[in-house]
PDB file of C-alpha atoms in Angstrom:
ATOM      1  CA  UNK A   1      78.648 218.538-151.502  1.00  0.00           C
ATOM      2  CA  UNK A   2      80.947 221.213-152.937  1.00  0.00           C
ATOM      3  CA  UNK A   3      78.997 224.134-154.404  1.00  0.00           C
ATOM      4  CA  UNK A   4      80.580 225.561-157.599  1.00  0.00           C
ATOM      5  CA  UNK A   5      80.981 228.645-156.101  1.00  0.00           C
ATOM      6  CA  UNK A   6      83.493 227.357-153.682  1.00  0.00           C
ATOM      7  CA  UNK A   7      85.917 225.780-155.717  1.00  0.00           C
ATOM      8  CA  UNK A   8      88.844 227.756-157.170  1.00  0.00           C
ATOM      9  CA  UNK A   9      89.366 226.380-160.794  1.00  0.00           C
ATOM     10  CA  UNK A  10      92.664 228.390-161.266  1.00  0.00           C
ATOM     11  CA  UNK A  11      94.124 226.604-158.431  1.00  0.00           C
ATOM     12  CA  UNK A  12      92.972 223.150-159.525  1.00  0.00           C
ATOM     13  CA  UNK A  13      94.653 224.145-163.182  1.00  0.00           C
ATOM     14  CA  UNK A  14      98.085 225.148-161.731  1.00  0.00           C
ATOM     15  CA  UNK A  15      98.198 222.356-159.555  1.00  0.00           C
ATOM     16  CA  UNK A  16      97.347 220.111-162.633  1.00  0.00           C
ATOM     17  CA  UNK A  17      99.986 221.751-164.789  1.00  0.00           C
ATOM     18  CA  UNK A  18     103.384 221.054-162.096  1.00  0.00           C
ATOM     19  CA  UNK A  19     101.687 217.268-161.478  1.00  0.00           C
ATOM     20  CA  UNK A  20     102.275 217.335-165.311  1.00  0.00           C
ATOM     21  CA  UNK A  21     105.351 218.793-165.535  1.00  0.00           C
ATOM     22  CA  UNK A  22     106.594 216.667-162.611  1.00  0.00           C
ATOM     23  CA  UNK A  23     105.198 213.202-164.618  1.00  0.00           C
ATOM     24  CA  UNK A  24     106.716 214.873-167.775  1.00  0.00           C
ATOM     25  CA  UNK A  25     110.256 215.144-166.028  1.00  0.00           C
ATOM     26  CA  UNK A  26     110.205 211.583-164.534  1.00  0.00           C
ATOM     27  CA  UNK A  27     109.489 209.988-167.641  1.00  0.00           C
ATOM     28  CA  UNK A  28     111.929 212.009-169.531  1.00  0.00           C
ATOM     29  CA  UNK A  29     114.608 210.772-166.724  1.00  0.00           C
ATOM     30  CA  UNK A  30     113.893 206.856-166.797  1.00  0.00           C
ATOM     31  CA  UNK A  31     113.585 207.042-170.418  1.00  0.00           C
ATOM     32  CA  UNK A  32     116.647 209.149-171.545  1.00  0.00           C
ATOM     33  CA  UNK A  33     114.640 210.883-174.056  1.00  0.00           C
ATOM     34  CA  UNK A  34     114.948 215.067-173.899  1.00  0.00           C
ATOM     35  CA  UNK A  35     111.920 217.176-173.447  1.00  0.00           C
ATOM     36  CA  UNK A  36     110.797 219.359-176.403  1.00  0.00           C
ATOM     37  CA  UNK A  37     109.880 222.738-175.315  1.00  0.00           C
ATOM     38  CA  UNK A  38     109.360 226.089-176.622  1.00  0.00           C
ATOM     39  CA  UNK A  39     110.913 229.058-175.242  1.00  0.00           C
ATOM     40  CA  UNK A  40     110.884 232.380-177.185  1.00  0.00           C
ATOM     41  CA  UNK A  41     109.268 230.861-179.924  1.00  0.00           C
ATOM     42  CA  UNK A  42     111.647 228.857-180.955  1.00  0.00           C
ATOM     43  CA  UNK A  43     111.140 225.167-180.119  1.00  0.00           C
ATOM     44  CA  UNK A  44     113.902 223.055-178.088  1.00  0.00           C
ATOM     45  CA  UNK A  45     115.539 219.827-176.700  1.00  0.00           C
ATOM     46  CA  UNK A  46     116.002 219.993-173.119  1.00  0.00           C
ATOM     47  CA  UNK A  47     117.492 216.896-170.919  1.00  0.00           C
ATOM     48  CA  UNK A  48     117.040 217.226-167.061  1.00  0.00           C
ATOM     49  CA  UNK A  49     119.779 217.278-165.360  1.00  0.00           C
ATOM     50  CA  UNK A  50     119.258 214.212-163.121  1.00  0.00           C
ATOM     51  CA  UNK A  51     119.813 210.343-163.803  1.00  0.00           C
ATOM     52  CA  UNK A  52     117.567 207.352-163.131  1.00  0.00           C
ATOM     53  CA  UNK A  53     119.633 204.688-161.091  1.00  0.00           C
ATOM     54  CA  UNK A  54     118.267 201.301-159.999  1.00  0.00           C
ATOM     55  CA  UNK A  55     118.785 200.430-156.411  1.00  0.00           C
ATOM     56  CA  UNK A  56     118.109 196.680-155.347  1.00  0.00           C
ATOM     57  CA  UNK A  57     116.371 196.651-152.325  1.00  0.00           C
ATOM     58  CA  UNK A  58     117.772 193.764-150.072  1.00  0.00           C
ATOM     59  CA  UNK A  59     115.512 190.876-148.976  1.00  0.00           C
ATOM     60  CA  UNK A  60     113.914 190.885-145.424  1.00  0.00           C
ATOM     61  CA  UNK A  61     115.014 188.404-142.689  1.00  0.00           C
ATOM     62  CA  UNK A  62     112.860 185.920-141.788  1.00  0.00           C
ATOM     63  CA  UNK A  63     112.087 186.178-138.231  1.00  0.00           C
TER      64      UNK A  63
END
């Protein structure tokens, strides 16, 4: 069992935040909706810069 002593909260929160950020991207991608941010107090649109593509995967032979 972990004591409380040994765990680092601060590193559990930043790792927390880029998993969210990461999600937040991904979704933003597939869905072709921009993220609304707010930089400098002034709130914005941002759209990655990546696109979503669908790739069929090819059946597997039968052996």
């Amino acid at each position: 069992m972990i004591k409380s002593s040994e765990i680092d909260i601060d590193k559990l929160l930043l790792k927390a935040q880029a998993d969210g950020l990461k999600l937040a991207i991904d979704i933003s991608i597939r869905t072709g909706t921009p993220l609304i941010v707010e930089r400098n107090g002034k709130i914005m649109e941002i759209m990655p810069k990546y696109k979503y593509v669908r790739v069929p995967i090819k059946p597997r032979r039968k052996k």
